[in-house]
Coordinates of C-alpha atoms in Angstrom, one line a residue:
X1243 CA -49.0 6.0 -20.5
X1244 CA -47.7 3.4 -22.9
X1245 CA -45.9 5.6 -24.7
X1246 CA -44.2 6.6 -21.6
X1247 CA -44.0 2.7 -20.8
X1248 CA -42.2 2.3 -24.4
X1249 CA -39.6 5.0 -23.4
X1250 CA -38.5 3.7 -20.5
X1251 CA -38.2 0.3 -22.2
X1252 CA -36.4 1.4 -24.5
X1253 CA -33.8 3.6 -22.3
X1254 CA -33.7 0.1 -20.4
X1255 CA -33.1 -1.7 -23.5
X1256 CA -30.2 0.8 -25.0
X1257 CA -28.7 0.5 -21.4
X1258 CA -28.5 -3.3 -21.8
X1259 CA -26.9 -3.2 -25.3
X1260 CA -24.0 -0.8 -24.0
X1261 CA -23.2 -2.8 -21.1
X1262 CA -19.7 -4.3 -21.7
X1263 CA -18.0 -7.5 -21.0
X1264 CA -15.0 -6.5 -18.5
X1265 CA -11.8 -8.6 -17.6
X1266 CA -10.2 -7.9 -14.7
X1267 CA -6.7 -9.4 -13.6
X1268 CA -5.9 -8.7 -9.5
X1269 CA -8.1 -9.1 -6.7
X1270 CA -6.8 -6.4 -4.6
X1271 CA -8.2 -3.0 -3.6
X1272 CA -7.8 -1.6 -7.3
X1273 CA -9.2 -4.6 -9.0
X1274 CA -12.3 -5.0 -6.6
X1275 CA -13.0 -1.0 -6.8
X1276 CA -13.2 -0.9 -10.3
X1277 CA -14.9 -4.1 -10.0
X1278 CA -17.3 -3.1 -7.9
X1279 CA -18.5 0.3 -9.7
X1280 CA -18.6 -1.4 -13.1
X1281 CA -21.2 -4.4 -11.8
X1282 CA -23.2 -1.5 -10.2
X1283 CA -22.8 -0.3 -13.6
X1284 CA -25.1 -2.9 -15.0
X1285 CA -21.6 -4.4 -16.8
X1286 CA -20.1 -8.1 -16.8
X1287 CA -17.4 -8.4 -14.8
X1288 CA -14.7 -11.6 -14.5
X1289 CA -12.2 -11.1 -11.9
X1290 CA -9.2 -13.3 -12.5
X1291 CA -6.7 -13.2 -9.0
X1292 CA -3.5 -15.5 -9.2
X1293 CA -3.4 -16.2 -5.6
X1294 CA -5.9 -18.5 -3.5
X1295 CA -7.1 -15.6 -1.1
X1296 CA -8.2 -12.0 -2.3
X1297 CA -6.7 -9.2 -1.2
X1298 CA -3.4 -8.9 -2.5
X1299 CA -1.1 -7.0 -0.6
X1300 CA -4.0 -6.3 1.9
X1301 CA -3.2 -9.3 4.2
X1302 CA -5.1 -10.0 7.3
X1303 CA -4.3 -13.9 8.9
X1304 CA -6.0 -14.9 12.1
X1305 CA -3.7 -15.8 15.2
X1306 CA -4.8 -17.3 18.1
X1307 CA -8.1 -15.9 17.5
X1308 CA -6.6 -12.2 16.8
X1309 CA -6.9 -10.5 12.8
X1310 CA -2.9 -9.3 12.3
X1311 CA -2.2 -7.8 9.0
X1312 CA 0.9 -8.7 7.5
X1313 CA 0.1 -6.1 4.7
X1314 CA -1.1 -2.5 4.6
X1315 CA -2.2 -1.9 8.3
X1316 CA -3.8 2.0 8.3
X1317 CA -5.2 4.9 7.0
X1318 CA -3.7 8.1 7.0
X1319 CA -6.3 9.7 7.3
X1320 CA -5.0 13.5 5.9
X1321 CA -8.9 14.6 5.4
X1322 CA -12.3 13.8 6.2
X1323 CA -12.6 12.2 2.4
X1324 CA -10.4 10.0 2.9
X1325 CA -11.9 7.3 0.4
X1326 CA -10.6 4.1 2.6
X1327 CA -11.9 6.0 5.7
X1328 CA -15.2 7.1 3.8
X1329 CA -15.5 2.8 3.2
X1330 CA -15.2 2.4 6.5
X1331 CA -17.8 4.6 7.3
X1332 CA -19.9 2.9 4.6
X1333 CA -19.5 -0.4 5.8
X1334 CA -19.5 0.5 9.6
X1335 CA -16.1 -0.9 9.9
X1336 CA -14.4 -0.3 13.6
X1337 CA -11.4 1.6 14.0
X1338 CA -8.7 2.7 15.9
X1339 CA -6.5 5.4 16.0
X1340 CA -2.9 4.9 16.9
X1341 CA -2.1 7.4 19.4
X1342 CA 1.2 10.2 19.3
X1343 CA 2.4 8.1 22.2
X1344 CA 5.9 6.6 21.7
X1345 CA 9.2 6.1 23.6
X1346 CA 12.8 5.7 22.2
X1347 CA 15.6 4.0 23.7
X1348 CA 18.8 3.8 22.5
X1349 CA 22.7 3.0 24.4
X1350 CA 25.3 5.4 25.3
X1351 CA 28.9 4.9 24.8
X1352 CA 29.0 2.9 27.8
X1353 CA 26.9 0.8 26.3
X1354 CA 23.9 1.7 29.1
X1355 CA 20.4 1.7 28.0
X1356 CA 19.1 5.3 27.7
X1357 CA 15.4 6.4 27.0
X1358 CA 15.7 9.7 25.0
X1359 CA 13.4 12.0 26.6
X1360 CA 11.1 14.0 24.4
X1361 CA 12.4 17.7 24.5
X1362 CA 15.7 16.5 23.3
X1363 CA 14.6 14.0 20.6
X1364 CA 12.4 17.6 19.0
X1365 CA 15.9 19.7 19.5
X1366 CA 17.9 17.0 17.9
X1367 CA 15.4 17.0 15.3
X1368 CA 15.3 20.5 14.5
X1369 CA 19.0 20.1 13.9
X1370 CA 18.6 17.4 11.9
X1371 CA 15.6 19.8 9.7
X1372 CA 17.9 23.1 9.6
X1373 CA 20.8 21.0 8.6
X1374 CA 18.9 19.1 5.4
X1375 CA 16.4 21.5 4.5
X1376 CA 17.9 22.4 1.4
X1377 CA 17.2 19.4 0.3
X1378 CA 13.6 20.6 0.3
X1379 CA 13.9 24.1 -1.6
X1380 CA 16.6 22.7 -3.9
X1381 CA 14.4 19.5 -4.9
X1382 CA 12.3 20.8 -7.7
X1383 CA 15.6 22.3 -9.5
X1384 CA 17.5 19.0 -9.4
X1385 CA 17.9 16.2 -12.1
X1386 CA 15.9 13.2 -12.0
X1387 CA 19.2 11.5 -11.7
X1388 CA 20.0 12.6 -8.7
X1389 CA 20.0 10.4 -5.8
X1390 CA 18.9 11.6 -1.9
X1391 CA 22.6 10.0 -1.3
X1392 CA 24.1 12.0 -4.2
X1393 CA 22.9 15.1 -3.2
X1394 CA 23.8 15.1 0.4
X1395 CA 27.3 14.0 -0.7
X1396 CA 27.5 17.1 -2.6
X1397 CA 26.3 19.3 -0.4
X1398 CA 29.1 17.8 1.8
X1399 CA 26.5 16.8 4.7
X1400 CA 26.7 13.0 4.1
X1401 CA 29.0 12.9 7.0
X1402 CA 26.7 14.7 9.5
X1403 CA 24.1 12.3 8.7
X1404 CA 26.0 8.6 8.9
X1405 CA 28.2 9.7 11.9
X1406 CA 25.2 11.3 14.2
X1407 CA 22.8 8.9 15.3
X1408 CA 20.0 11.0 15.7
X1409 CA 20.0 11.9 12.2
X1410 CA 20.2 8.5 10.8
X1411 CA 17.0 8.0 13.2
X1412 CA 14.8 10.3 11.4
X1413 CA 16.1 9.6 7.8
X1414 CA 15.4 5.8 8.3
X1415 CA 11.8 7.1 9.2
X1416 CA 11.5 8.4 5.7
X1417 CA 13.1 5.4 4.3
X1418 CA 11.0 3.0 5.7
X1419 CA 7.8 5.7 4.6
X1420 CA 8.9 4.7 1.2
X1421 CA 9.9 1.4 1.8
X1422 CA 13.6 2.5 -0.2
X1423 CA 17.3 3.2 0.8
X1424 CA 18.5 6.7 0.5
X1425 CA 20.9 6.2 -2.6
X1426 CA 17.8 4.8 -4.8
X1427 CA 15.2 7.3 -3.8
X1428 CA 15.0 10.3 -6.4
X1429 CA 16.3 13.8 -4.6
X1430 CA 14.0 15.7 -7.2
X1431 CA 10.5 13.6 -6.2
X1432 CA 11.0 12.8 -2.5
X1433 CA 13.2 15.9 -1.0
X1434 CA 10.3 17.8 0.5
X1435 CA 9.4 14.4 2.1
X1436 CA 12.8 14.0 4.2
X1437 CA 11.7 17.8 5.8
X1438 CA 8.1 16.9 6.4
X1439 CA 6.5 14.6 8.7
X1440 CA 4.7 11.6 8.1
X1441 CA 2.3 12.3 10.3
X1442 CA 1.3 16.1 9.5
X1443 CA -1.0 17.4 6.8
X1444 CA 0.8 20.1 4.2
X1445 CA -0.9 22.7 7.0
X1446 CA 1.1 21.0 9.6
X1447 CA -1.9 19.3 11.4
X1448 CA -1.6 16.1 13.0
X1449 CA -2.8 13.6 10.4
X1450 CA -4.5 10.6 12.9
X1451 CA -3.5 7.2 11.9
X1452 CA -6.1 4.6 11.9
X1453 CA -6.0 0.5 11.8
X1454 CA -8.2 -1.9 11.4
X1455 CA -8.7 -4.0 14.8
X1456 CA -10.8 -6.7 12.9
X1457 CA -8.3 -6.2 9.5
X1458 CA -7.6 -4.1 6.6
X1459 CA -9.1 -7.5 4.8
X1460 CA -13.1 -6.3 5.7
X1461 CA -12.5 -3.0 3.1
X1462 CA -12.0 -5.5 0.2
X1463 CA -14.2 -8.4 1.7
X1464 CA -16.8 -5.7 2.3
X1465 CA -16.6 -4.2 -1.3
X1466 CA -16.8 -7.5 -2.7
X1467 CA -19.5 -8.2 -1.1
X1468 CA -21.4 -4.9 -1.6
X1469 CA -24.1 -3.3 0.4
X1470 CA -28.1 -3.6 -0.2
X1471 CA -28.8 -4.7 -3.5
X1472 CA -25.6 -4.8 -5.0
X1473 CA -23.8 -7.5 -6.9
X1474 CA -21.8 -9.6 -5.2
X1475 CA -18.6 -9.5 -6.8
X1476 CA -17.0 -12.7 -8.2
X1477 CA -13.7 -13.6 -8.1
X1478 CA -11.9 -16.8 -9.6
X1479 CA -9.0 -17.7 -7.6
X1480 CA -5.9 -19.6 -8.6
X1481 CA -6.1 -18.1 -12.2
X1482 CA -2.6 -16.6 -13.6
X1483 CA -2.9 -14.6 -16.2
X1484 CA 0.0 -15.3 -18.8
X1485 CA -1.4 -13.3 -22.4
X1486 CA -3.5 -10.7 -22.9
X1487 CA -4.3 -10.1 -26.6
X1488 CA -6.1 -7.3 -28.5
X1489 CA -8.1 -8.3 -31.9
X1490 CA -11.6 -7.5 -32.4
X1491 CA -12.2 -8.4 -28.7
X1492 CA -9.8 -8.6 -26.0
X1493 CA -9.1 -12.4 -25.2
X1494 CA -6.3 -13.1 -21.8
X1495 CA -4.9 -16.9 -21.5
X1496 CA -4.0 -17.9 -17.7
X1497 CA -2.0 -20.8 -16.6
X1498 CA -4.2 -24.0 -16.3
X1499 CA -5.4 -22.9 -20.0
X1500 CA -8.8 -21.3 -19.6
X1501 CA -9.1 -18.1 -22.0
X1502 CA -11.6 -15.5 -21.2
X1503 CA -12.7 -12.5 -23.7
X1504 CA -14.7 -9.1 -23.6
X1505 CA -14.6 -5.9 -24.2
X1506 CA -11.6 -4.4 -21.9
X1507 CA -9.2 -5.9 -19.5
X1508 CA -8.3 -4.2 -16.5
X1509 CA -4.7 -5.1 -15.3
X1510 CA -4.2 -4.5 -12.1
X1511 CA -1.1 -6.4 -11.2
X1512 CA 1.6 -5.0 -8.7
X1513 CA 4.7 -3.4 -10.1
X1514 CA 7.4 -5.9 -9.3
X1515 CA 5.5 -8.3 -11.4
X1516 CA 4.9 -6.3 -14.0
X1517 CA 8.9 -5.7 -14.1
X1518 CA 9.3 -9.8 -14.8
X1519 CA 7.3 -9.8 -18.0
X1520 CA 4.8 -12.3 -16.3
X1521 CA 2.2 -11.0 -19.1
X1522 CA 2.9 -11.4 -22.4
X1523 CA 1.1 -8.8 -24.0
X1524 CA 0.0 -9.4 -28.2
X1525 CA 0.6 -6.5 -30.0
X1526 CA 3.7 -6.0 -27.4
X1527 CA 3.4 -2.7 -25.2
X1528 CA 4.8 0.4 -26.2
X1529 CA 8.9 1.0 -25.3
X1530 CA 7.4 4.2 -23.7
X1531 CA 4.7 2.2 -21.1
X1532 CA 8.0 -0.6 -20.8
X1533 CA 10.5 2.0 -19.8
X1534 CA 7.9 3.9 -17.6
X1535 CA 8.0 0.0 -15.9
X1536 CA 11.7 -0.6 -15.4
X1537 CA 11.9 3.8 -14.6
X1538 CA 9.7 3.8 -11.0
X1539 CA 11.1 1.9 -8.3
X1540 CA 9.1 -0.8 -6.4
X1541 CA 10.1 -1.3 -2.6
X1542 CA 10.4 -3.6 0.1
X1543 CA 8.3 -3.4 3.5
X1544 CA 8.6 -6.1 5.4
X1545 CA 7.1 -7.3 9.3
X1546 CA 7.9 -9.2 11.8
X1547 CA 4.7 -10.4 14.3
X1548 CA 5.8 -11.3 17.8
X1549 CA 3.6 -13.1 20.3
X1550 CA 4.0 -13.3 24.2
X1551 CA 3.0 -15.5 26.8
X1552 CA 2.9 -12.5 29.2
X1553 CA 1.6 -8.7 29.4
X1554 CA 4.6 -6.7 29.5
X1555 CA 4.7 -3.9 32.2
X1556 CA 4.1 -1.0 30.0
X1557 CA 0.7 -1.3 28.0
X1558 CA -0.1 2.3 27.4
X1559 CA 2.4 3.4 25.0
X1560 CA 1.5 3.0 21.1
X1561 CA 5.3 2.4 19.6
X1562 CA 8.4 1.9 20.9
X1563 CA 11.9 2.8 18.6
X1564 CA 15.4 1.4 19.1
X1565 CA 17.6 3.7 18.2
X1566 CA 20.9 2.1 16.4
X1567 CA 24.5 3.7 17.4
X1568 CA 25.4 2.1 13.7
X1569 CA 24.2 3.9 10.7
X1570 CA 23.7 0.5 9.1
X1571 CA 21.3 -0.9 11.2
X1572 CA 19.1 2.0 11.6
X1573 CA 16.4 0.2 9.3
X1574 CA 16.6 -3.8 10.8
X1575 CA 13.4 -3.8 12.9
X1576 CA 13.8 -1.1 15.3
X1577 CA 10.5 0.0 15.5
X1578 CA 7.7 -2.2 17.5
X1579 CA 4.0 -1.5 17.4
X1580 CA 2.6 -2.7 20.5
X1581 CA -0.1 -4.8 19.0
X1582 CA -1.7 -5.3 22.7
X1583 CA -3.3 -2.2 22.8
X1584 CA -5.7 -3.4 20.3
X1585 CA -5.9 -6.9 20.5
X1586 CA -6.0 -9.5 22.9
X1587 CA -2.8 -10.6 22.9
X1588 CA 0.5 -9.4 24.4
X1589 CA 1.9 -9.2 20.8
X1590 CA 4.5 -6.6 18.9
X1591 CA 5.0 -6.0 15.1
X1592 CA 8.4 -4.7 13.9
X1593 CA 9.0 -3.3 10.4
X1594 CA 12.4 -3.4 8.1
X1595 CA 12.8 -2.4 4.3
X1596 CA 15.0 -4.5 2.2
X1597 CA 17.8 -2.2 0.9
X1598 CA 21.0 -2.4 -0.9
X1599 CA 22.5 -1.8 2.8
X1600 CA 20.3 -4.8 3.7
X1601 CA 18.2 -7.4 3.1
X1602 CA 15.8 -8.7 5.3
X1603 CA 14.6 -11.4 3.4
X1604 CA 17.7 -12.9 3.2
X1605 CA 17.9 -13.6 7.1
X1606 CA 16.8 -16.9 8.6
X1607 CA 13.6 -16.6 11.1
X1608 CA 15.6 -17.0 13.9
X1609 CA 18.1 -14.6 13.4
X1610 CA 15.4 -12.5 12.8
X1611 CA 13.2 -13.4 16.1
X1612 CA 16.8 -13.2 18.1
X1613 CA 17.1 -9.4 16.7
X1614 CA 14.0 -8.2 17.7
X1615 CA 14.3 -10.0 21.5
X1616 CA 17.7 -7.9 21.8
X1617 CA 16.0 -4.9 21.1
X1618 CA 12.7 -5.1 23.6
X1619 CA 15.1 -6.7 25.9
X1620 CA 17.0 -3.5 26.3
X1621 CA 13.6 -1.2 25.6
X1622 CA 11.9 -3.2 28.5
X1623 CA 14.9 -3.6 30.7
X1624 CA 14.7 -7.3 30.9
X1625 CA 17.2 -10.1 30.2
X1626 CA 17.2 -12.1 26.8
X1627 CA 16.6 -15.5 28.8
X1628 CA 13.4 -13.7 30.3
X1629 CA 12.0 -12.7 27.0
X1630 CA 12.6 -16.1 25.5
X1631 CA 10.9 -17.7 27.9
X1632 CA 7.7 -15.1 27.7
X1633 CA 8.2 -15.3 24.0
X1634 CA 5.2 -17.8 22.0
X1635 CA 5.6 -17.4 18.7
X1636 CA 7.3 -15.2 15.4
X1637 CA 5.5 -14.5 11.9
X1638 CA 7.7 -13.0 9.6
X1639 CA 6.9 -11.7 5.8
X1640 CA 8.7 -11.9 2.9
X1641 CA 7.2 -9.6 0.3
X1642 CA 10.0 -9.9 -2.1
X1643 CA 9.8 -13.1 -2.9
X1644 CA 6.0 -13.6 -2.9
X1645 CA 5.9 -14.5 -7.2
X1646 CA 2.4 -12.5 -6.8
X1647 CA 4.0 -9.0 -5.7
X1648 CA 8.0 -9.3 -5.8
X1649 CA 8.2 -6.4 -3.4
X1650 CA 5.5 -4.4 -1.5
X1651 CA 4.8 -1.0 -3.3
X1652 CA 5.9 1.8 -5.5
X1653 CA 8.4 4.7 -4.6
X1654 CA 10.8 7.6 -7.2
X1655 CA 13.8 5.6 -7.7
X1656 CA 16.8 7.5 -8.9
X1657 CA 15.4 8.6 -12.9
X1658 CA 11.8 8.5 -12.0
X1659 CA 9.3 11.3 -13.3
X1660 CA 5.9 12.3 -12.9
X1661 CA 5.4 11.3 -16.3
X1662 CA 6.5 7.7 -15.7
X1663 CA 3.0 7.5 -13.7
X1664 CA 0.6 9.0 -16.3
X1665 CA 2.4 6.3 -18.8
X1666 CA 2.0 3.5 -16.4
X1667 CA -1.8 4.6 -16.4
X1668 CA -2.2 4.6 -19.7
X1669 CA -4.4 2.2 -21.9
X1670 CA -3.0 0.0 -24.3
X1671 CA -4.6 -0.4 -28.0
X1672 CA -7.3 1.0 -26.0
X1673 CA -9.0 -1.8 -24.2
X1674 CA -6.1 -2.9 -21.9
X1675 CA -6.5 -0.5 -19.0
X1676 CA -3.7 -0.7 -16.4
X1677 CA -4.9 0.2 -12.4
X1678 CA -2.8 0.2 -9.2
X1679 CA -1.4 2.2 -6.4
X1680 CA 2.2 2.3 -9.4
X1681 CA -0.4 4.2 -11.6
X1682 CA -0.8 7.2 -9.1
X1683 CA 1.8 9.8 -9.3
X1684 CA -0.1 11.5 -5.9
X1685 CA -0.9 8.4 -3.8
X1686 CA 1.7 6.0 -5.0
X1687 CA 2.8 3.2 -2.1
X1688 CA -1.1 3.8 -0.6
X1689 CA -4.4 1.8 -0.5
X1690 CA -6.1 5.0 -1.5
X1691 CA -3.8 5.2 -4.3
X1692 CA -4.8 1.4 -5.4
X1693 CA -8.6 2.6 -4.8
X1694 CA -8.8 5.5 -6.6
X1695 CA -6.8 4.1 -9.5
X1696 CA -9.3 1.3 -10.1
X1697 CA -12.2 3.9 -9.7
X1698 CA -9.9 6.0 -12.4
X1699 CA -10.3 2.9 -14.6
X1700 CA -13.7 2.0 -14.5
X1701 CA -14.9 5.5 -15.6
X1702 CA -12.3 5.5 -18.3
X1703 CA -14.4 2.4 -20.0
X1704 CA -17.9 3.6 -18.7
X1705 CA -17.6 7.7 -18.2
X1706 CA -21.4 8.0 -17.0
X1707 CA -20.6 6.0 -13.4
X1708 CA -18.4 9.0 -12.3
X1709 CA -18.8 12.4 -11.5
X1710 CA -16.2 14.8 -12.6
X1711 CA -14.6 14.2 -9.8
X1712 CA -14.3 10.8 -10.0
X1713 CA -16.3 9.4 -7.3
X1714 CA -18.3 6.7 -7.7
X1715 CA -22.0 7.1 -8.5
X1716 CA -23.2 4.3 -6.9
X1717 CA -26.5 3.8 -9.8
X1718 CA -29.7 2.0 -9.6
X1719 CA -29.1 -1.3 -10.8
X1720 CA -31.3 -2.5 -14.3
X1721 CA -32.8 -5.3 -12.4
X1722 CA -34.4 -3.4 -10.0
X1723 CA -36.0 -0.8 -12.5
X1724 CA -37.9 -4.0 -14.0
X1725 CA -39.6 -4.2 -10.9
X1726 CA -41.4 -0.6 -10.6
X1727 CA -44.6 -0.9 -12.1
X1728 CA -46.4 0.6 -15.5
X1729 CA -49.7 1.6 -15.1
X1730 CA -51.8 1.9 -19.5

């Protein structure tokens, strides 16, 4: 029995000597999942987050008692292993699905309010499919180069898009999917996208869409603070990263002058910063991994939370749309997510990309709280002077100027390729690993995207956490093999 007590020493012992000292810069989902696995791992882990909240661009703020997210808000959940969903599950998380219920309103030439009544809206979009589904078949055959705008001005069908309402309705719902305009997404990588909907598996089964009544916040608060056993995982706050350098060891500099070295860096910073050079990396990163940077586009999603002093009448419908008779507006927040279905507030959250055709950002909170009043005034049939009165309160985002994001995720801008997301992924001199939903050239713009990359990075430095098929082995950590006991 010693011998067999020697053994297992020393398997404990050759464990211990390979753990590695890991640096990770980002707090959000990526940076905590590789975090996570790795300290499961039995390896040292430093997470380094700029901000003074973790999270990233998984946002939850409390109002008047309620959790809103002003980030990501759900899970598509396209398949039972759904890894966000399967955390959920894990860390007996509440959800809700959002249900197919919606209502559109729009105005008429006469400028009277008109609800468009369902078996219309699916012939109008039929059209809409028969008359752009080349777009679709031609996709793959196209040049990178070639704009969603560009190729419907070719194909002479431009015009039947701007001038027909209905069709700039379900374009902008593709837009605002990838948080881009038209003339900057890529025709090549998002074509079959502007034929399929969002909410349908590649079967054609209604994918449900879940949110988070408590906040998208409890996935990464929940990881962080593991399950069991498990390591809680520190994070230092308020530290931003300015060098990463790669000599015998890896050694990264942050802002108030603290320096930090191990083994491998993990950088798990959103795209829009990584576009500003924010990181001065020593030996410089390759042309190839800088061009891959400036090559795939990083969006703008923005919200707009609106509180009421009031119920309004109709509390059973999910989402209501405003449909634009200007092709200009069609993206300005003209969608509203009635928020009172699943908390306790009488409370709305409206979306708009910042485009070329418009910014959102640059619009003043009132203007912005004005808009929005215009639209449920006409959606609820009630004056302006009404709704101002019921009105409490507006939270508004603005993604794009946040220094720790500079936009809210990824998308195929006009000369992006697949292999612009295998190079973003790519290490550096080996021991600067890059994570992030950018890095993903399947789940790019997601949480599961950002999940699965950082799982992706922590079995690049440590291949015996993951299975083959890259999910987590969730091991027994060394310190509790020490306690199971030897008998001689």
């Amino acid at each position: 029995m010693r011998s067999l007590f020697i053994l297992i020493v020393s398997i404990i012992i050759l464990d211990f000597v390979k753990s590695k000292d890991i640096i990770i810069v980002g707090a959000g989902i990526s940076g905590i999942s590789a975090a996570r696995i790795l300290i499961n791992g039995g390896h040292n882990v430093t997470v380094l987050e700029a901000r003074n909240r973790v999270g990233g661009r998984i946002h939850t703020v409390e109002v008047n008692n309620n959790k809103v997210d002003l980030g990501a808000s759900w899970i598509h959940k396209d398949n039972d292993n759904h890894p966000i969903y399967k955390l959920a599950e894990k860390f007996n998380l509440k959800t809700k699905e959002i249900a197919s219920s919606y209502k559109v309103f729009t105005k008429n030439d006469q400028n009277e309010r008109i609800e468009v009544n369902s078996s219309l809206l699916d012939e109008k979009y039929e059209e809409y499919i028969q008359l752009i589904k080349s777009l679709a078949s031609d996709s793959s055959k196209l040049s990178s180069n070639i704009s969603v705008y560009d190729y419907l001005k070719n194909k002479n069908l431009l015009k039947s898009i701007t001038e027909n309402k209905f069709n700039g309705f379900f374009l902008s719902r593709t837009e605002i999917d990838f948080s881009a305009s038209f003339k900057s997404l890529s025709a090549k990588l998002t074509g079959k996208r502007f034929t399929k909907s969002s909410d349908k598996n590649e079967n054609g089964e209604k994918t449900p869409v879940l949110i988070f009544p408590n906040g998208y916040l409890d996935i990464v608060s929940n990881l962080i603070k593991g399950v069991g056993k498990e390591k809680v995982v520190k994070v230092s706050l308020e530290k931003v990263v300015t060098n990463v350098t790669v000599k015998d060891k890896v050694s990264v500099k942050t802002k108030d002058g603290s320096s930090y070295t191990g083994d491998y860096v993990i950088i798990t910073i959103p795209l829009g910063v990584l576009k500003n050079d924010t990181i001065t990396f020593n030996p410089p990163i390759s042309e190839k991994k800088r061009d891959a940077i400036n090559s795939v586009g990083f969006g703008t999603l923005n919200k707009a939370y609106l509180e009421f002093k009031v119920p309004f009448p109709d509390n059973e419908t999910h989402i209501y749309y405003f449909m634009q008779n200007k092709f200009q507006n069609r993206n300005y927040f003209n969608d509203f997510y009635n928020l009172g279905r699943w908390i306790d507030k009488s409370a709305f959250m409206s979306l708009s990309p910042s485009t070329e055709d418009q910014n959102s950002e640059e619009i003043d909170d009132t203007s912005i709280t004005e808009s929005c009043l215009t639209r449920l005034s006409i959606i609820f049939n009630k004056s302006i002077v009404e709704l101002k009165e019921s009105w409490n309160s507006t939270i508004r985002t603005r993604w794009q100027a946040d220094e720790f994001s500079q936009g809210s995720f990824s998308y195929p801008q006009v000369g992006t390729t697949l292999e612009d997301y295998e190079e973003l992924r790519r290490s550096h001199q080996k021991y600067v690993l890059f994570a992030g939903e950018h890095t993903s050239n399947q789940n790019y713009g997601t949480v599961q995207g950002g999940y699965n990359s950082g799982v992706k990075a922590a079995c690049e430095i440590d291949k015996k956490l993951c299975s083959t098929s890259s999910a987590p082995v969730f091991k027994i950590p060394l310190v509790l093999i020490s306690s199971i006991k030897i008998e001689e």
